[in-house]
Every structure is written in C-alpha cells, then in structure tokens.
Coordinates of C-alpha atoms in Angstrom, one line a residue:
X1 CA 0.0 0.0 0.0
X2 CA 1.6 3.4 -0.9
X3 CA 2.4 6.3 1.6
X4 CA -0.5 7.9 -0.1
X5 CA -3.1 5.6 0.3
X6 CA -2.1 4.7 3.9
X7 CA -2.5 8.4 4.9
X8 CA -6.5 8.5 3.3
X9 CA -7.4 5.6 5.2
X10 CA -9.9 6.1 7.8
X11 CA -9.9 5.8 11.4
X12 CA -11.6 3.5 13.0
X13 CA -13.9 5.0 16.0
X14 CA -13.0 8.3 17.6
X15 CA -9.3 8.9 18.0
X16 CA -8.1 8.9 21.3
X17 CA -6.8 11.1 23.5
X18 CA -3.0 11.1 22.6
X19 CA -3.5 10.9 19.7
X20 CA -5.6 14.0 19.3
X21 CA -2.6 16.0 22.1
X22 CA 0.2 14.6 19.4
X23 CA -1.9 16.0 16.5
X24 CA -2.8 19.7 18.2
X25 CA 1.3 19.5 19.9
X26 CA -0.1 19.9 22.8
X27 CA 2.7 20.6 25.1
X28 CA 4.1 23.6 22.3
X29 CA 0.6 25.5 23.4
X30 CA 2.8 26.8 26.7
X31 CA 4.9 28.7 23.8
X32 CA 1.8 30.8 23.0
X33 CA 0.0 31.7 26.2
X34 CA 2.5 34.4 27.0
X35 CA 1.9 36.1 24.0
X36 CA -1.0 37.5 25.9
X37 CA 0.2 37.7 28.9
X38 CA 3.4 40.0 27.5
X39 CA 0.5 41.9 25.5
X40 CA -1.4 42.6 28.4
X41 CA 0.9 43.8 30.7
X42 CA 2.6 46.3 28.2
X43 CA -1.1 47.8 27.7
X44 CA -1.4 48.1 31.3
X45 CA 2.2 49.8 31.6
X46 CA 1.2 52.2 28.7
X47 CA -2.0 53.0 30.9
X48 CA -0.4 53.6 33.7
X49 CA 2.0 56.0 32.5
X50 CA -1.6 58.3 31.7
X51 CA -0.9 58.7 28.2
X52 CA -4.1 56.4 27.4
X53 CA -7.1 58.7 26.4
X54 CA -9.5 58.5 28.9
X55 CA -7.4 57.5 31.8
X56 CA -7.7 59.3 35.4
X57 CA -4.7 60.0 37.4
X58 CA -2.8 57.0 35.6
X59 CA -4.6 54.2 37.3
X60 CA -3.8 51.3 35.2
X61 CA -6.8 49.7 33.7
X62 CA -8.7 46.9 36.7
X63 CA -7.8 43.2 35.9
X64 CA -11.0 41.4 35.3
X65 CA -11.7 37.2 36.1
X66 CA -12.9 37.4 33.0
X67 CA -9.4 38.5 30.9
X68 CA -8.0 35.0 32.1
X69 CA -10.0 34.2 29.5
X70 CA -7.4 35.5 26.8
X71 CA -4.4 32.9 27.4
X72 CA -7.1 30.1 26.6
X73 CA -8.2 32.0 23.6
X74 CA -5.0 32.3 22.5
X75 CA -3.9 28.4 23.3
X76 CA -7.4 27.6 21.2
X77 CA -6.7 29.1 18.7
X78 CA -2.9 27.9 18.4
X79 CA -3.7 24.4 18.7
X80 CA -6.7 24.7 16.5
X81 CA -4.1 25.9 14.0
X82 CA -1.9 22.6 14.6
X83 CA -4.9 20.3 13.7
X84 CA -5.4 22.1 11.1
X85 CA -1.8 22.6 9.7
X86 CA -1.7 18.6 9.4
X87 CA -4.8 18.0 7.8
X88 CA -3.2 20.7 5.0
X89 CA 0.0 18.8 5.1
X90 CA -2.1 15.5 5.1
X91 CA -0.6 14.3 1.8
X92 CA 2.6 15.5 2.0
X93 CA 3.0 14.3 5.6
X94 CA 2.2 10.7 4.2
X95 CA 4.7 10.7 2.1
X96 CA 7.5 12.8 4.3
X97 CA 6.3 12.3 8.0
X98 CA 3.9 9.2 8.0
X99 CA 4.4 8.8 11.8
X100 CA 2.2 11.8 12.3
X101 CA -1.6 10.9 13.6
X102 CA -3.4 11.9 10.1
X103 CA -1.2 9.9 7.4
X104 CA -0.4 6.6 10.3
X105 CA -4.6 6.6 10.5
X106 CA -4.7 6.9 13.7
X107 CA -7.1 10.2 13.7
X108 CA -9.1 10.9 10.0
X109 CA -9.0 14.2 8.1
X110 CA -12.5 14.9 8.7
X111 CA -11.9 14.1 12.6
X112 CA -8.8 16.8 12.3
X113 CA -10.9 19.6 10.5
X114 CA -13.3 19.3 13.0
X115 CA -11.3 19.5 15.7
X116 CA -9.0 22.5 14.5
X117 CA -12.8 24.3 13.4
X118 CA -14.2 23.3 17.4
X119 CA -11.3 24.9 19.1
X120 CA -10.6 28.0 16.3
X121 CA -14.8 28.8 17.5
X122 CA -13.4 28.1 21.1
X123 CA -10.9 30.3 21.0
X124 CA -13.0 32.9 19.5
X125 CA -15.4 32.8 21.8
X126 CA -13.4 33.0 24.6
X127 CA -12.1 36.3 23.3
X128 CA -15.3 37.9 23.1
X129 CA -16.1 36.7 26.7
X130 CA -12.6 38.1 27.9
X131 CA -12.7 41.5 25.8
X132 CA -16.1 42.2 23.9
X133 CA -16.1 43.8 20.6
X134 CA -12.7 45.0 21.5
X135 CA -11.2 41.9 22.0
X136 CA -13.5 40.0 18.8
X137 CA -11.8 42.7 16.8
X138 CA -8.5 41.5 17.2
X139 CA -9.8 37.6 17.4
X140 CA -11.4 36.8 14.0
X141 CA -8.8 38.8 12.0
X142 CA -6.1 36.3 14.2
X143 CA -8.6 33.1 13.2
X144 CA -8.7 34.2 9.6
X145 CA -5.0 34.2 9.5
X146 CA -4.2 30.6 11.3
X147 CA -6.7 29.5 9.0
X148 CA -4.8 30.8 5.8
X149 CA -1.8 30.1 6.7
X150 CA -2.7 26.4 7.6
X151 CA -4.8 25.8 4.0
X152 CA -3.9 28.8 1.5
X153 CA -0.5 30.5 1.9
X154 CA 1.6 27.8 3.7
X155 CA 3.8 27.0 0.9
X156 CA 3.5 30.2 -0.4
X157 CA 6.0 33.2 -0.6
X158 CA 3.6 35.3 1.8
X159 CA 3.7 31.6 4.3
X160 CA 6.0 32.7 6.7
X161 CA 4.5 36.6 7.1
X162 CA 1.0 35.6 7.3
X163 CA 2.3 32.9 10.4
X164 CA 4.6 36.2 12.1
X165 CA 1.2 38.2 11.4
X166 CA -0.4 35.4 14.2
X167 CA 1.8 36.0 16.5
X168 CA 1.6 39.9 16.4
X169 CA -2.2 39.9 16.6
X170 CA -1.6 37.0 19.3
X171 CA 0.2 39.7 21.5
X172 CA -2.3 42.7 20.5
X173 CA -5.4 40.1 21.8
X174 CA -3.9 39.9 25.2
X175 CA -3.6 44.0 25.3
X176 CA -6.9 44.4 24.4
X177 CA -8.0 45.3 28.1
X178 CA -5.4 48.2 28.2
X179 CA -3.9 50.2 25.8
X180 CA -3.3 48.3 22.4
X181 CA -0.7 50.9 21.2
X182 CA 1.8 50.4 24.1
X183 CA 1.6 46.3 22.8
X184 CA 3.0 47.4 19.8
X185 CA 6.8 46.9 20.5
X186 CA 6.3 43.8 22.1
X187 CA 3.9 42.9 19.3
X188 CA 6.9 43.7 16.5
X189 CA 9.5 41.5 18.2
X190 CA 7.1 38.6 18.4
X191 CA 6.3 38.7 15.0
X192 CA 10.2 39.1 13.5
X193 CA 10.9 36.5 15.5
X194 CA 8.1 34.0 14.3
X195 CA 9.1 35.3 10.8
X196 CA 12.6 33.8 11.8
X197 CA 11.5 30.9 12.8
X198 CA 9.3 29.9 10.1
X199 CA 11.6 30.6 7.9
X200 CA 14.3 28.3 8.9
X201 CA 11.0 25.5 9.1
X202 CA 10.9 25.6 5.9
X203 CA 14.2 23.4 5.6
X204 CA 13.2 20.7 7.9
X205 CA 13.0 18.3 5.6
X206 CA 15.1 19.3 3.0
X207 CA 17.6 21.8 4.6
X208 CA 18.4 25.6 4.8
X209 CA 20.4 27.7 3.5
X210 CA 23.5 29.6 4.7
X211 CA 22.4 32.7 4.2
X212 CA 18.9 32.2 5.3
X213 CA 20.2 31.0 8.5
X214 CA 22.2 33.5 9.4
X215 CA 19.7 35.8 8.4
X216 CA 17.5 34.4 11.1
X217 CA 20.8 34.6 13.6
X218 CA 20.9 38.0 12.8
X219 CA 17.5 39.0 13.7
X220 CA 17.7 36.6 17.2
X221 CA 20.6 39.3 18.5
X222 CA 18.8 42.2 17.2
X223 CA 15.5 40.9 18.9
X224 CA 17.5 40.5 21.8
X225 CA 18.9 43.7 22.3
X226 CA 15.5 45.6 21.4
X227 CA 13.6 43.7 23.8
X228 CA 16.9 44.5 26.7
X229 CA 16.5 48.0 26.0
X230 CA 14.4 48.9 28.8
X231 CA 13.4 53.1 28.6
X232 CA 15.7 55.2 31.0
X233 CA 12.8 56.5 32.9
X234 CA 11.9 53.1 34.4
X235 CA 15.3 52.2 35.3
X236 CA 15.7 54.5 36.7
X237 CA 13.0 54.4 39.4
X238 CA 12.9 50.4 39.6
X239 CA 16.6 48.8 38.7
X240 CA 15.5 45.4 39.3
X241 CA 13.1 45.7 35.8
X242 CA 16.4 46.4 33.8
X243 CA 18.4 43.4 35.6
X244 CA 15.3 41.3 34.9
X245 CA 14.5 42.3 31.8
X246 CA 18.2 41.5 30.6
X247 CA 18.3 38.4 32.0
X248 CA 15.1 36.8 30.1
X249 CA 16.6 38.8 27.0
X250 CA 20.1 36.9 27.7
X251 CA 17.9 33.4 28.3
X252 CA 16.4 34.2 24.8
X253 CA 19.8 34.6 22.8
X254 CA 21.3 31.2 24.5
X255 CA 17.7 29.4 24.0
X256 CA 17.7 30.0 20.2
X257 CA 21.3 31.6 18.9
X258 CA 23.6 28.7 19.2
X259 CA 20.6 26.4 16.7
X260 CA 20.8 29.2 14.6
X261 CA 24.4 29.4 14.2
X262 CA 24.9 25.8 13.4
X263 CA 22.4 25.7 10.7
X264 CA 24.1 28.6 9.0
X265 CA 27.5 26.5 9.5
X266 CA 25.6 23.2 8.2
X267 CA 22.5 23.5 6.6
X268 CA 20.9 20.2 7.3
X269 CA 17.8 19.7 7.4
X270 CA 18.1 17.8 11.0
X271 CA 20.0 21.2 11.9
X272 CA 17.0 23.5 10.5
X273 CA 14.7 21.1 12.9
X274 CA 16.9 21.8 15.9
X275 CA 16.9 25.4 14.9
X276 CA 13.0 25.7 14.5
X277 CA 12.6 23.7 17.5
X278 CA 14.6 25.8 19.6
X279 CA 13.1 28.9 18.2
X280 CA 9.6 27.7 18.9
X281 CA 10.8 26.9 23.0
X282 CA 12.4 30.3 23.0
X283 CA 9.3 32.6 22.3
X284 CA 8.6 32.0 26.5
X285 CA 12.0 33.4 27.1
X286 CA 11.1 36.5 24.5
X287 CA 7.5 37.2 26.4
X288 CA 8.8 37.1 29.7
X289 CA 11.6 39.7 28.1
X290 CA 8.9 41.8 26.8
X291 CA 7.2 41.5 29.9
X292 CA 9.6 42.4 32.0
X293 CA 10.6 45.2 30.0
X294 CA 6.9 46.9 31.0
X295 CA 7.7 46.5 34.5
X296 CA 5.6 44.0 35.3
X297 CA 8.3 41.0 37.0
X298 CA 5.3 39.2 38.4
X299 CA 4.5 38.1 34.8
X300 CA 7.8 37.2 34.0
X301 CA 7.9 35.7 37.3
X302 CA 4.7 33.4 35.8
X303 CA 6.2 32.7 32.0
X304 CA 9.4 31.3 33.7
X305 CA 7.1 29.0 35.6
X306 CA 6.1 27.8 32.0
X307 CA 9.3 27.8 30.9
X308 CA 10.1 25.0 33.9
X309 CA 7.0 23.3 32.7
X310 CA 7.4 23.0 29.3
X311 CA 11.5 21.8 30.2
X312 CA 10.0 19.2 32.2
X313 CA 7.6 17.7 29.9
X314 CA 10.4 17.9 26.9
X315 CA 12.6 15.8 29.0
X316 CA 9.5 13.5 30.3
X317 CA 9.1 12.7 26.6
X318 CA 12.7 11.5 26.2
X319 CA 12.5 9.5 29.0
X320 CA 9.5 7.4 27.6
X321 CA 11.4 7.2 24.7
X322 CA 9.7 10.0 22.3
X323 CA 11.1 11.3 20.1
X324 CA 10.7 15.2 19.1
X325 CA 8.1 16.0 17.1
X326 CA 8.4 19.0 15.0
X327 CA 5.6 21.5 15.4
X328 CA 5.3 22.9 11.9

C-alpha cells in the first residue's frame, strides 16, 4: 500500500486522547500563552504611564476574572491551527512524516478539521467573553490568519508573514483590556521572530540555506537587544526591571542563537529542525523579556514558571522514549 493511500485511510472509531494532544502539539501550546500575557501587561504599563485617552490619574486599567480568558483564547486558537496545519499537510505528511496521527490513520482528516474548526470557535469565543467587541476585533482577524496560513498561503511566498502576522495579533489580543498601542513593540519583536522561525522550518525536511540561517541569527541578537532596551525613565526608578528584563533577553539569545548558528554553519535539514525547534521553545523566554521590560516581574515571574513546565515535559518525553516532534 503506498504512503499515499495509507494516509486516506480512515480511522476506525473516535481517535483517542493522545492521539488527538500529538496531532494539536499539545505541550508547544505553553509557547503561546505568554503572547498574551506579555500583551497585556505592556497595555497596562502604557496606561499607567496616563498617556491612554480617557485614563484618570494614571490608574492602570482593573484586571478582570474574565481577561484570564485571553491565554485560553490564545492556546485555542494555536492548537486549532496545529490540527489544522496537518490535515493541510495530510498528503505530504504521508509521504514525508507518515508517523504523524493523520497519514499513520490513527485520527481521519475529517476528525482533524473538526477538531481545529471546534477549538478555532473556542478560541474565538473565549475572546469575546474576555474582551467584547474590543477583544473579537483582534480575534477573528487572528482566526482568519491561522486558518490561511494552515490551508492557503503555507507554501506560499507570503507563508512565513502571514504565520509572524499570528503572532503579532496573538500579543495585540492579550492587550486588548489596556492600551493596544503600548503592545505594539512587544507585538513587533514577536512577529520578526516567528518570521525567523518559520523561515528556517521551511528546511526541515530538505535543509536551509547559509544565508537564510544567518539571516535568522541576525534577527535573534537584534531581537535581543531591542527587547533588553528597557526606557531610561523606568530604570531609573525600579533597577531590578532592567536586571530582569536582561536576564530573560540573555535566556532568549542562548535558547535559540547557538541552533541558529549551526544551521548557517551546516544546513541540514536535522539542523533546520533543531533550529526551529529551539526557536519555537524560546518565544517563552522572549514574552517574559517583553514582559519584563513593562515592568511588570510578576508576569515574567509566571512565563518562567512555564518555561520549567514546558523543560519538564520535553525531557519526560525522552525518558518514555519519544522522540521530538516538530511542530510545523
């Protein structure tokens, strides 16, 4: 029976549990939930500076139970987007990755487009309970991007911008409760670094380049030392935010750089995996810089937590013997 063939075949009964948490990456969704969290506390510094319209004596804007809600939103609508990246790659995937759940039959591609369609209307309602119309206006512009990315522009020149334009939008959705313009920075290095990252994912199976790679390098210090550069004004009243901030932007370089480097040195595409793998694990590093860098340590404080996590599952999966699965 050909690769083909054995990836159209059809599951029988309802896929289980693992199967469906290997198909959506499951453990790669604690790479996205900062990207709200970093969001939302440079709106809240931007607010509490008093340059937001409307804003009395610079009271930052009130943290509502209800804006808890935008990390799931976020994590729905990210692993939403991995169910529905494989049943996009379906055919390839059975020819280049047929251990994955669609092409091995393990989980059909109706099963898959339902599940990335259940949790993209998940996520997307769990915006509009966190944020309202403000919050839906950032959400449905983020859905209709995971969804083109995942079936339109993919393989297409525009792939890897329409994937850093989910991450930006990811970072603006958690800022919705504050001020959505002091986001911005934090939104920018998210995005050039997703660019980055997707870009170098695109050699996985066939290998880099040299000059994309170092390209990629490039951006990681420059992303580094933007996100480091915490304003004068706050470090000056509250040193430990610099020494923080510098630290997660430090974490960030050594997370991701050294990948980078080697796949420039040796464009393989096991080195492109290691690269985009890395990259993908480093983004926690990169919120909590962000985060920092708006003064708000408790956050970063919370996305090293994550960080732990995520390190702990990684090497719980060795342990039983899995191997890496790349999330692309």
């Amino acid at each position: 029976m050909s690769p083909r063939l054995t990836g159209a075949r059809r599951a029988a009964g309802p896929p289980g549990l693992a199967d469906v948490a290997e198909l959506v990456r499951a453990p790669a969704a604690l790479s996205v939930v900062g990207d709200t969290l970093a969001g939302l506390a440079a709106a809240r510094a931007g607010t509490s500076s008093g340059t937001a319209a409307g804003t009395t004596g610079g009271a930052p804007t009130p943290l509502r139970a209800r804006h808890l809600l935008l990390p799931v939103a976020s994590a729905c609508l990210y692993l939403g987007g991995m169910a529905l990246n494989d049943y996009g790659d379906r055919h390839v995937d059975a020819v280049e990755r047929p251990e994955r759940p669609i092409p091995s039959g393990r989980i059909s591609p109706r099963a898959a487009l339902a599940i990335g369609t259940a949790l993209t209307a998940g996520g997307v309602a769990a915006a509009g309970l966190a944020g309202g119309r403000r919050a839906l206006g950032v959400a449905l512009p983020l859905a209709a991007c995971v969804w083109t990315y995942d079936l339109v522009a993919k393989d297409r020149p525009a792939g890897p911008f329409v994937m850093a334009a989910c991450r930006g939008l990811d970072v603006l959705l958690g800022a919705t409760p504050g001020r959505l313009r002091s986001a911005l920075p934090a939104a920018a290095g998210l995005t050039a670094h997703t660019l980055g990252v997707t870009l170098l994912s695109r050699g996985e199976v066939h290998g880099t380049t040299p000059q994309v790679a170092g390209a990629v390098a490039a951006g990681t210090v420059a992303g580094a030392v933007a996100a480091a550069a915490v304003p004068f004004t706050v470090t000056a009243t509250r040193p430990a935010v610099r020494w923080t901030t510098v630290a997660a932007a430090a974490a960030y370089a050594a997370a991701t750089l050294p990948g980078q480097v080697r796949a420039a040195a040796r464009p393989t595409a096991a080195n492109a995996r290691s690269a985009t793998r890395a990259g993908i694990q480093a983004m926690v590093p990169l919120q909590a810089a962000w985060a920092a860098r708006s003064g708000s340590l408790g956050t970063t404080a919370l996305l090293a937590g994550v960080a732990a996590v995520g390190q702990g599952l990684r090497l719980l999966g060795r342990a039983r013997g899995r191997a890496g699965v790349s999330i692309t």
